[in-house]
């Protein structure tokens, strides 16, 4: 399964799809990018005259790239051979934030698998900006099955 097929199998669509490109995918982790569009719905009220990407959206971006894309890759044999759709549920997250992300800013998410067993995937995930500065990092876990 290649990067395009992984993105195609994501259970998200605009305006809630936060994956543009996957640059690396393996059994041990994933790296991908997303550019936050200036006209994204959440900038209208966060904050007046000084739009900043909400932390919950940064966490969602890290989860989509770092956990869901990796989970789809890990379940690729089931998905490709049975035509089953991946079902995902976030189970926990702990994220520390260091820098803001502004409209039109491109971020890179780097995820390393900590474990995948009994359909639970736990990853150490970090986000960096175009200046290679750490934006946020933490651990995100989710349940993923092909159904």
CSV table of N, CA and C in Angstrom, one decimal:
chain,number,residue,atom,x,y,z
A,1,UNK,N,0.9,-1.2,0.0
A,1,UNK,CA,0.0,0.0,0.0
A,1,UNK,C,0.9,1.2,0.0
A,2,UNK,N,0.7,2.1,-1.0
A,2,UNK,CA,1.5,3.3,-1.0
A,2,UNK,C,0.8,4.5,-0.3
A,3,UNK,N,1.5,5.6,-0.3
A,3,UNK,CA,1.1,6.8,0.5
A,3,UNK,C,-0.3,7.3,0.0
A,4,UNK,N,-0.5,7.3,-1.3
A,4,UNK,CA,-1.8,7.8,-1.9
A,4,UNK,C,-2.9,6.9,-1.5
A,5,UNK,N,-2.7,5.6,-1.5
A,5,UNK,CA,-3.7,4.6,-1.0
A,5,UNK,C,-4.1,4.8,0.4
A,6,UNK,N,-3.1,5.0,1.3
A,6,UNK,CA,-3.3,5.3,2.7
A,6,UNK,C,-4.2,6.5,2.9
A,7,UNK,N,-3.9,7.6,2.2
A,7,UNK,CA,-4.7,8.8,2.4
A,7,UNK,C,-6.1,8.6,1.8
A,8,UNK,N,-6.2,7.8,0.7
A,8,UNK,CA,-7.5,7.5,0.2
A,8,UNK,C,-8.4,6.7,1.2
A,9,UNK,N,-7.8,5.9,2.0
A,9,UNK,CA,-8.5,5.1,3.0
A,9,UNK,C,-8.8,5.8,4.3
A,10,UNK,N,-8.3,7.0,4.4
A,10,UNK,CA,-8.7,7.8,5.7
A,10,UNK,C,-10.2,8.0,5.8
A,11,UNK,N,-10.7,8.0,7.0
A,11,UNK,CA,-12.2,8.2,7.1
A,11,UNK,C,-12.5,9.7,7.3
A,12,UNK,N,-11.8,10.6,6.6
A,12,UNK,CA,-12.0,12.0,6.8
A,12,UNK,C,-12.1,12.6,5.4
A,13,UNK,N,-12.7,13.8,5.4
A,13,UNK,CA,-12.8,14.6,4.1
A,13,UNK,C,-12.8,16.0,4.5
A,14,UNK,N,-12.6,16.9,3.5
A,14,UNK,CA,-12.6,18.3,3.8
A,14,UNK,C,-13.9,18.7,4.4
A,15,UNK,N,-13.9,19.6,5.3
A,15,UNK,CA,-12.8,20.4,5.8
A,15,UNK,C,-12.1,19.8,7.0
A,16,UNK,N,-12.2,18.5,7.3
A,16,UNK,CA,-11.6,17.9,8.4
A,16,UNK,C,-10.5,16.9,8.1
A,17,UNK,N,-10.0,17.0,6.9
A,17,UNK,CA,-8.8,16.2,6.5
A,17,UNK,C,-7.6,17.0,6.7
A,18,UNK,N,-6.6,16.5,7.5
A,18,UNK,CA,-5.4,17.3,7.8
A,18,UNK,C,-4.2,16.5,7.4
A,19,UNK,N,-4.2,15.9,6.2
A,19,UNK,CA,-3.1,15.2,5.7
A,19,UNK,C,-2.9,15.6,4.2
A,20,UNK,N,-1.8,16.2,3.8
A,20,UNK,CA,-1.5,16.5,2.4
A,20,UNK,C,-0.7,15.4,1.8
A,21,UNK,N,0.4,15.0,2.5
A,21,UNK,CA,1.4,14.1,1.9
A,21,UNK,C,2.0,13.3,2.9
A,22,UNK,N,2.2,12.0,2.6
A,22,UNK,CA,3.1,11.2,3.5
A,22,UNK,C,4.4,11.0,2.8
A,23,UNK,N,5.5,11.3,3.5
A,23,UNK,CA,6.8,11.2,2.9
A,23,UNK,C,7.6,9.9,3.3
A,24,UNK,N,7.2,9.3,4.4
A,24,UNK,CA,7.8,8.0,4.8
A,24,UNK,C,6.8,7.2,5.6
A,25,UNK,N,6.7,5.9,5.2
A,25,UNK,CA,5.9,5.0,6.0
A,25,UNK,C,6.6,3.7,6.1
A,26,UNK,N,6.6,3.1,7.3
A,26,UNK,CA,7.2,1.8,7.6
A,26,UNK,C,6.4,1.2,8.7
A,27,UNK,N,6.8,0.0,9.0
A,27,UNK,CA,6.2,-0.7,10.2
A,27,UNK,C,6.4,0.0,11.5
A,28,UNK,N,7.5,0.9,11.5
A,28,UNK,CA,7.9,1.5,12.8
A,28,UNK,C,7.4,3.0,12.9
A,29,UNK,N,6.9,3.5,11.8
A,29,UNK,CA,6.5,4.9,11.9
A,29,UNK,C,6.1,5.5,10.6
A,30,UNK,N,5.7,6.8,10.7
A,30,UNK,CA,5.3,7.6,9.5
A,30,UNK,C,5.7,9.0,9.7
A,31,UNK,N,5.9,9.7,8.5
A,31,UNK,CA,6.2,11.1,8.5
A,31,UNK,C,5.3,11.7,7.4
A,32,UNK,N,4.6,12.8,7.7
A,32,UNK,CA,3.8,13.4,6.7
A,32,UNK,C,3.6,14.9,6.9
A,33,UNK,N,3.0,15.6,6.0
A,33,UNK,CA,2.9,17.1,6.0
A,33,UNK,C,1.5,17.5,5.9
A,34,UNK,N,1.2,18.7,6.3
A,34,UNK,CA,0.0,19.4,6.1
A,34,UNK,C,0.2,20.9,6.2
A,35,UNK,N,-0.4,21.6,5.2
A,35,UNK,CA,-0.4,23.1,5.2
A,35,UNK,C,-1.7,23.6,5.6
A,36,UNK,N,-1.8,24.4,6.7
A,36,UNK,CA,-3.1,25.0,7.2
A,36,UNK,C,-3.5,26.1,6.3
A,37,UNK,N,-4.7,25.9,5.7
A,37,UNK,CA,-5.2,26.9,4.7
A,37,UNK,C,-5.6,28.2,5.4
A,38,UNK,N,-5.3,29.3,4.8
A,38,UNK,CA,-5.7,30.6,5.4
A,38,UNK,C,-7.2,30.8,5.7
A,39,UNK,N,-8.0,30.1,4.8
A,39,UNK,CA,-9.4,30.3,5.0
A,39,UNK,C,-10.1,29.1,5.7
A,40,UNK,N,-9.3,28.4,6.5
A,40,UNK,CA,-9.9,27.3,7.3
A,40,UNK,C,-10.9,27.8,8.3
A,41,UNK,N,-12.0,27.1,8.5
A,41,UNK,CA,-13.1,27.5,9.3
A,41,UNK,C,-12.8,27.9,10.7
A,42,UNK,N,-11.8,27.3,11.3
A,42,UNK,CA,-11.5,27.5,12.7
A,42,UNK,C,-10.7,28.8,13.0
A,43,UNK,N,-10.2,29.5,11.9
A,43,UNK,CA,-9.5,30.7,12.1
A,43,UNK,C,-10.4,31.9,12.3
A,44,UNK,N,-11.7,31.8,11.9
A,44,UNK,CA,-12.6,32.9,12.0
A,44,UNK,C,-12.8,33.4,13.5
A,45,UNK,N,-12.7,32.5,14.4
A,45,UNK,CA,-12.9,33.0,15.8
A,45,UNK,C,-11.8,32.7,16.7
A,46,UNK,N,-10.6,32.3,16.2
A,46,UNK,CA,-9.5,31.8,17.1
A,46,UNK,C,-8.2,32.5,16.7
A,47,UNK,N,-7.9,33.6,17.0
A,47,UNK,CA,-8.4,34.6,17.8
A,47,UNK,C,-8.7,35.8,17.0
A,48,UNK,N,-9.6,36.7,17.5
A,48,UNK,CA,-10.0,37.9,16.7
A,48,UNK,C,-8.8,38.7,16.3
A,49,UNK,N,-8.6,38.9,15.0
A,49,UNK,CA,-7.5,39.7,14.5
A,49,UNK,C,-6.2,39.1,14.6
A,50,UNK,N,-6.0,37.9,15.1
A,50,UNK,CA,-4.8,37.2,15.3
A,50,UNK,C,-5.0,35.7,15.2
A,51,UNK,N,-5.3,35.2,14.0
A,51,UNK,CA,-5.6,33.8,13.9
A,51,UNK,C,-4.4,32.9,14.2
A,52,UNK,N,-4.7,31.9,15.1
A,52,UNK,CA,-3.8,30.9,15.5
A,52,UNK,C,-4.5,29.5,15.4
A,53,UNK,N,-3.8,28.5,14.9
A,53,UNK,CA,-4.4,27.2,14.8
A,53,UNK,C,-4.7,26.6,16.2
A,54,UNK,N,-5.9,26.2,16.5
A,54,UNK,CA,-6.2,25.7,17.9
A,54,UNK,C,-5.4,24.4,18.2
A,55,UNK,N,-5.1,24.3,19.4
A,55,UNK,CA,-4.4,23.1,19.9
A,55,UNK,C,-5.1,21.8,19.6
A,56,UNK,N,-6.4,21.8,19.6
A,56,UNK,CA,-7.2,20.6,19.3
A,56,UNK,C,-7.0,20.2,17.8
A,57,UNK,N,-6.8,21.2,17.0
A,57,UNK,CA,-6.6,20.9,15.5
A,57,UNK,C,-5.2,20.4,15.3
A,58,UNK,N,-4.2,20.9,16.1
A,58,UNK,CA,-2.9,20.4,16.0
A,58,UNK,C,-2.8,19.0,16.4
A,59,UNK,N,-3.5,18.7,17.5
A,59,UNK,CA,-3.6,17.3,18.0
A,59,UNK,C,-4.3,16.4,17.0
A,60,UNK,N,-5.3,16.9,16.4
A,60,UNK,CA,-6.0,16.1,15.4
A,60,UNK,C,-5.1,15.8,14.2
A,61,UNK,N,-4.3,16.8,13.8
A,61,UNK,CA,-3.4,16.6,12.7
A,61,UNK,C,-2.4,15.5,13.0
A,62,UNK,N,-1.9,15.6,14.2
A,62,UNK,CA,-0.9,14.6,14.7
A,62,UNK,C,-1.5,13.2,14.7
A,63,UNK,N,-2.8,13.1,15.2
A,63,UNK,CA,-3.5,11.9,15.2
A,63,UNK,C,-3.7,11.3,13.8
A,64,UNK,N,-4.2,12.1,12.9
A,64,UNK,CA,-4.5,11.7,11.6
A,64,UNK,C,-3.2,11.1,10.9
A,65,UNK,N,-2.2,11.9,10.9
A,65,UNK,CA,-0.9,11.5,10.3
A,65,UNK,C,-0.2,10.4,11.1
A,66,UNK,N,0.0,10.7,12.4
A,66,UNK,CA,0.8,9.8,13.2
A,66,UNK,C,0.2,8.5,13.7
A,67,UNK,N,-1.1,8.4,13.8
A,67,UNK,CA,-1.7,7.2,14.3
A,67,UNK,C,-2.6,6.6,13.2
A,68,UNK,N,-3.5,7.3,12.6
A,68,UNK,CA,-4.5,6.7,11.7
A,68,UNK,C,-3.8,6.3,10.4
A,69,UNK,N,-2.9,7.1,9.8
A,69,UNK,CA,-2.2,6.7,8.6
A,69,UNK,C,-1.3,5.5,8.9
A,70,UNK,N,-0.6,5.5,10.0
A,70,UNK,CA,0.2,4.4,10.4
A,70,UNK,C,-0.6,3.1,10.6
A,71,UNK,N,-1.8,3.3,11.3
A,71,UNK,CA,-2.7,2.1,11.5
A,71,UNK,C,-3.2,1.5,10.2
A,72,UNK,N,-3.5,2.4,9.3
A,72,UNK,CA,-4.0,1.9,8.0
A,72,UNK,C,-2.9,1.1,7.3
A,73,UNK,N,-1.7,1.6,7.4
A,73,UNK,CA,-0.5,0.9,6.8
A,73,UNK,C,-0.3,-0.5,7.5
A,74,UNK,N,-0.4,-0.5,8.8
A,74,UNK,CA,-0.2,-1.7,9.5
A,74,UNK,C,-1.3,-2.8,9.2
A,75,UNK,N,-2.5,-2.3,8.9
A,75,UNK,CA,-3.6,-3.2,8.6
A,75,UNK,C,-3.8,-3.4,7.1
A,76,UNK,N,-2.8,-3.0,6.3
A,76,UNK,CA,-2.9,-2.9,4.8
A,76,UNK,C,-3.3,-4.3,4.2
A,77,UNK,N,-2.9,-5.4,4.8
A,77,UNK,CA,-3.2,-6.7,4.2
A,77,UNK,C,-4.7,-7.0,4.3
A,78,UNK,N,-5.3,-6.7,5.5
A,78,UNK,CA,-6.7,-6.8,5.7
A,78,UNK,C,-7.5,-5.9,4.9
A,79,UNK,N,-7.1,-4.7,4.8
A,79,UNK,CA,-7.8,-3.7,4.0
A,79,UNK,C,-7.8,-4.0,2.5
A,80,UNK,N,-6.6,-4.4,2.0
A,80,UNK,CA,-6.5,-4.6,0.5
A,80,UNK,C,-7.2,-6.0,0.1
A,81,UNK,N,-7.1,-7.0,1.0
A,81,UNK,CA,-7.6,-8.3,0.6
A,81,UNK,C,-9.1,-8.5,0.9
A,82,UNK,N,-9.7,-7.7,1.7
A,82,UNK,CA,-11.1,-7.9,2.1
A,82,UNK,C,-11.9,-6.7,1.8
A,83,UNK,N,-11.4,-5.6,1.3
A,83,UNK,CA,-12.1,-4.4,1.0
A,83,UNK,C,-12.8,-3.8,2.3
A,84,UNK,N,-12.3,-4.1,3.4
A,84,UNK,CA,-12.8,-3.6,4.7
A,84,UNK,C,-12.4,-2.2,4.9
A,85,UNK,N,-13.2,-1.4,5.5
A,85,UNK,CA,-12.9,0.0,5.8
A,85,UNK,C,-12.3,0.1,7.2
A,86,UNK,N,-11.2,0.9,7.4
A,86,UNK,CA,-10.6,1.0,8.7
A,86,UNK,C,-11.6,1.8,9.6
A,87,UNK,N,-11.7,1.3,10.9
A,87,UNK,CA,-12.5,2.0,11.9
A,87,UNK,C,-11.6,2.4,13.0
A,88,UNK,N,-11.6,3.7,13.3
A,88,UNK,CA,-10.7,4.3,14.2
A,88,UNK,C,-11.4,5.0,15.4
A,89,UNK,N,-10.8,4.8,16.6
A,89,UNK,CA,-11.3,5.6,17.8
A,89,UNK,C,-10.0,6.0,18.6
A,90,UNK,N,-9.9,7.3,18.8
A,90,UNK,CA,-8.9,7.8,19.7
A,90,UNK,C,-9.1,7.4,21.1
A,91,UNK,N,-8.1,6.8,21.8
A,91,UNK,CA,-8.4,6.4,23.2
A,91,UNK,C,-7.7,7.3,24.2
A,92,UNK,N,-6.5,7.9,23.8
A,92,UNK,CA,-5.9,8.8,24.8
A,92,UNK,C,-4.8,9.6,24.0
A,93,UNK,N,-4.6,10.8,24.7
A,93,UNK,CA,-3.5,11.6,24.1
A,93,UNK,C,-3.0,12.5,25.2
A,94,UNK,N,-1.7,12.8,25.1
A,94,UNK,CA,-1.0,13.7,26.0
A,94,UNK,C,-0.1,14.5,25.1
A,95,UNK,N,-0.3,15.8,25.0
A,95,UNK,CA,0.4,16.6,24.0
A,95,UNK,C,0.9,17.9,24.8
A,96,UNK,N,2.1,18.2,24.6
A,96,UNK,CA,2.7,19.5,25.1
A,96,UNK,C,2.9,20.4,23.9
A,97,UNK,N,2.5,21.7,24.0
A,97,UNK,CA,2.6,22.7,23.0
A,97,UNK,C,3.7,23.7,23.3
A,98,UNK,N,4.5,24.0,22.2
A,98,UNK,CA,5.6,24.9,22.4
A,98,UNK,C,5.6,26.2,21.6
A,99,UNK,N,5.0,26.1,20.3
A,99,UNK,CA,5.0,27.2,19.4
A,99,UNK,C,3.6,27.3,18.7
A,100,UNK,N,3.2,28.5,18.4
A,100,UNK,CA,1.9,28.6,17.6
A,100,UNK,C,2.1,28.2,16.2
A,101,UNK,N,1.0,27.8,15.5
A,101,UNK,CA,1.0,27.6,14.1
A,101,UNK,C,0.0,28.6,13.5
A,102,UNK,N,0.5,29.3,12.5
A,102,UNK,CA,-0.3,30.4,11.9
A,102,UNK,C,-0.9,29.9,10.6
A,103,UNK,N,-1.9,30.7,10.1
A,103,UNK,CA,-2.5,30.3,8.8
A,103,UNK,C,-1.4,30.2,7.7
A,104,UNK,N,-1.6,29.3,6.8
A,104,UNK,CA,-0.7,29.0,5.6
A,104,UNK,C,0.6,28.4,6.0
A,105,UNK,N,0.8,28.0,7.3
A,105,UNK,CA,2.0,27.4,7.7
A,105,UNK,C,2.0,25.9,7.5
A,106,UNK,N,3.1,25.4,7.0
A,106,UNK,CA,3.2,24.0,6.7
A,106,UNK,C,3.9,23.3,7.9
A,107,UNK,N,3.4,22.2,8.3
A,107,UNK,CA,3.9,21.4,9.4
A,107,UNK,C,4.3,20.0,9.0
A,108,UNK,N,5.2,19.4,9.7
A,108,UNK,CA,5.6,18.0,9.4
A,108,UNK,C,5.3,17.2,10.7
A,109,UNK,N,4.7,16.1,10.6
A,109,UNK,CA,4.4,15.3,11.7
A,109,UNK,C,5.3,14.0,11.6
A,110,UNK,N,6.0,13.7,12.7
A,110,UNK,CA,6.8,12.5,12.7
A,110,UNK,C,6.3,11.6,13.8
A,111,UNK,N,6.0,10.4,13.5
A,111,UNK,CA,5.4,9.4,14.5
A,111,UNK,C,6.3,8.2,14.5
A,112,UNK,N,6.5,7.7,15.8
A,112,UNK,CA,7.2,6.5,16.0
A,112,UNK,C,6.3,5.5,16.8
A,113,UNK,N,6.1,4.3,16.2
A,113,UNK,CA,5.3,3.3,16.9
A,113,UNK,C,5.9,2.9,18.2
A,114,UNK,N,5.1,3.0,19.3
A,114,UNK,CA,5.6,2.4,20.5
A,114,UNK,C,5.1,1.0,20.7
A,115,UNK,N,3.9,0.7,20.3
A,115,UNK,CA,3.4,-0.6,20.2
A,115,UNK,C,2.1,-0.7,19.4
A,116,UNK,N,1.8,-1.9,18.9
A,116,UNK,CA,0.6,-2.2,18.2
A,116,UNK,C,0.2,-3.6,18.5
A,117,UNK,N,-0.7,-3.8,19.4
A,117,UNK,CA,-1.2,-5.1,19.8
A,117,UNK,C,-2.7,-5.0,20.2
A,118,UNK,N,-3.4,-6.1,20.0
A,118,UNK,CA,-4.8,-6.2,20.3
A,118,UNK,C,-5.5,-5.0,19.7
A,119,UNK,N,-5.1,-4.6,18.5
A,119,UNK,CA,-5.7,-3.5,17.7
A,119,UNK,C,-5.5,-2.1,18.4
A,120,UNK,N,-4.7,-2.0,19.4
A,120,UNK,CA,-4.4,-0.7,20.0
A,120,UNK,C,-3.0,-0.2,19.5
A,121,UNK,N,-3.0,1.0,19.0
A,121,UNK,CA,-1.7,1.6,18.5
A,121,UNK,C,-1.4,2.8,19.3
A,122,UNK,N,-0.2,2.7,19.8
A,122,UNK,CA,0.3,3.9,20.6
A,122,UNK,C,1.6,4.4,20.0
A,123,UNK,N,1.6,5.7,19.8
A,123,UNK,CA,2.8,6.3,19.1
A,123,UNK,C,3.3,7.6,19.8
A,124,UNK,N,4.6,7.8,19.7
A,124,UNK,CA,5.2,9.0,20.1
A,124,UNK,C,5.2,9.9,18.9
A,125,UNK,N,4.6,11.1,19.0
A,125,UNK,CA,4.4,11.9,17.9
A,125,UNK,C,4.9,13.3,18.1
A,126,UNK,N,5.5,13.9,17.1
A,126,UNK,CA,5.9,15.3,17.3
A,126,UNK,C,5.6,16.1,16.0
A,127,UNK,N,5.5,17.4,16.1
A,127,UNK,CA,5.2,18.2,15.0
A,127,UNK,C,6.3,19.3,14.9
A,128,UNK,N,6.8,19.5,13.7
A,128,UNK,CA,7.8,20.6,13.5
A,128,UNK,C,7.3,21.5,12.4
A,129,UNK,N,7.8,22.8,12.5
A,129,UNK,CA,7.4,23.8,11.5
A,129,UNK,C,8.4,23.8,10.4
A,130,UNK,N,8.2,24.7,9.4
A,130,UNK,CA,9.1,24.8,8.3
A,130,UNK,C,10.5,25.3,8.7
A,131,UNK,N,10.7,25.9,9.8
A,131,UNK,CA,12.0,26.3,10.3
A,131,UNK,C,12.7,25.1,11.1
A,132,UNK,N,12.0,24.0,11.1
A,132,UNK,CA,12.5,22.8,11.8
A,132,UNK,C,12.5,23.0,13.4
A,133,UNK,N,11.5,23.8,13.8
A,133,UNK,CA,11.3,24.1,15.2
A,133,UNK,C,10.2,23.2,15.8
A,134,UNK,N,10.4,22.7,17.0
A,134,UNK,CA,9.4,21.8,17.6
A,134,UNK,C,8.2,22.7,18.0
A,135,UNK,N,7.0,22.3,17.4
A,135,UNK,CA,5.7,22.9,17.7
A,135,UNK,C,5.0,22.2,18.9
A,136,UNK,N,5.0,20.9,18.8
A,136,UNK,CA,4.3,20.2,19.9
A,136,UNK,C,4.8,18.7,19.8
A,137,UNK,N,4.6,18.0,20.9
A,137,UNK,CA,4.9,16.6,20.9
A,137,UNK,C,4.2,15.9,22.1
A,138,UNK,N,4.0,14.6,21.9
A,138,UNK,CA,3.4,13.8,22.9
A,138,UNK,C,3.1,12.4,22.5
A,139,UNK,N,2.2,11.7,23.2
A,139,UNK,CA,1.8,10.4,22.9
A,139,UNK,C,0.3,10.3,22.5
A,140,UNK,N,0.0,9.6,21.5
A,140,UNK,CA,-1.4,9.4,21.1
A,140,UNK,C,-1.6,7.9,20.9
A,141,UNK,N,-2.8,7.5,21.4
A,141,UNK,CA,-3.2,6.1,21.2
A,141,UNK,C,-4.6,6.0,20.6
A,142,UNK,N,-4.8,4.9,19.9
A,142,UNK,CA,-6.1,4.7,19.3
A,142,UNK,C,-6.3,3.2,19.0
A,143,UNK,N,-7.6,2.9,18.9
A,143,UNK,CA,-8.0,1.6,18.5
A,143,UNK,C,-8.3,1.6,17.0
A,144,UNK,N,-7.8,0.6,16.3
A,144,UNK,CA,-8.0,0.6,14.8
A,144,UNK,C,-8.2,-0.8,14.4
A,145,UNK,N,-9.3,-1.0,13.6
A,145,UNK,CA,-9.7,-2.3,13.1
A,145,UNK,C,-10.1,-2.1,11.6
A,146,UNK,N,-10.0,-3.2,10.9
A,146,UNK,CA,-10.6,-3.2,9.5
A,146,UNK,C,-11.9,-3.9,9.6
A,147,UNK,N,-13.0,-3.2,9.3
A,147,UNK,CA,-14.3,-3.8,9.4
A,147,UNK,C,-15.2,-3.6,8.2
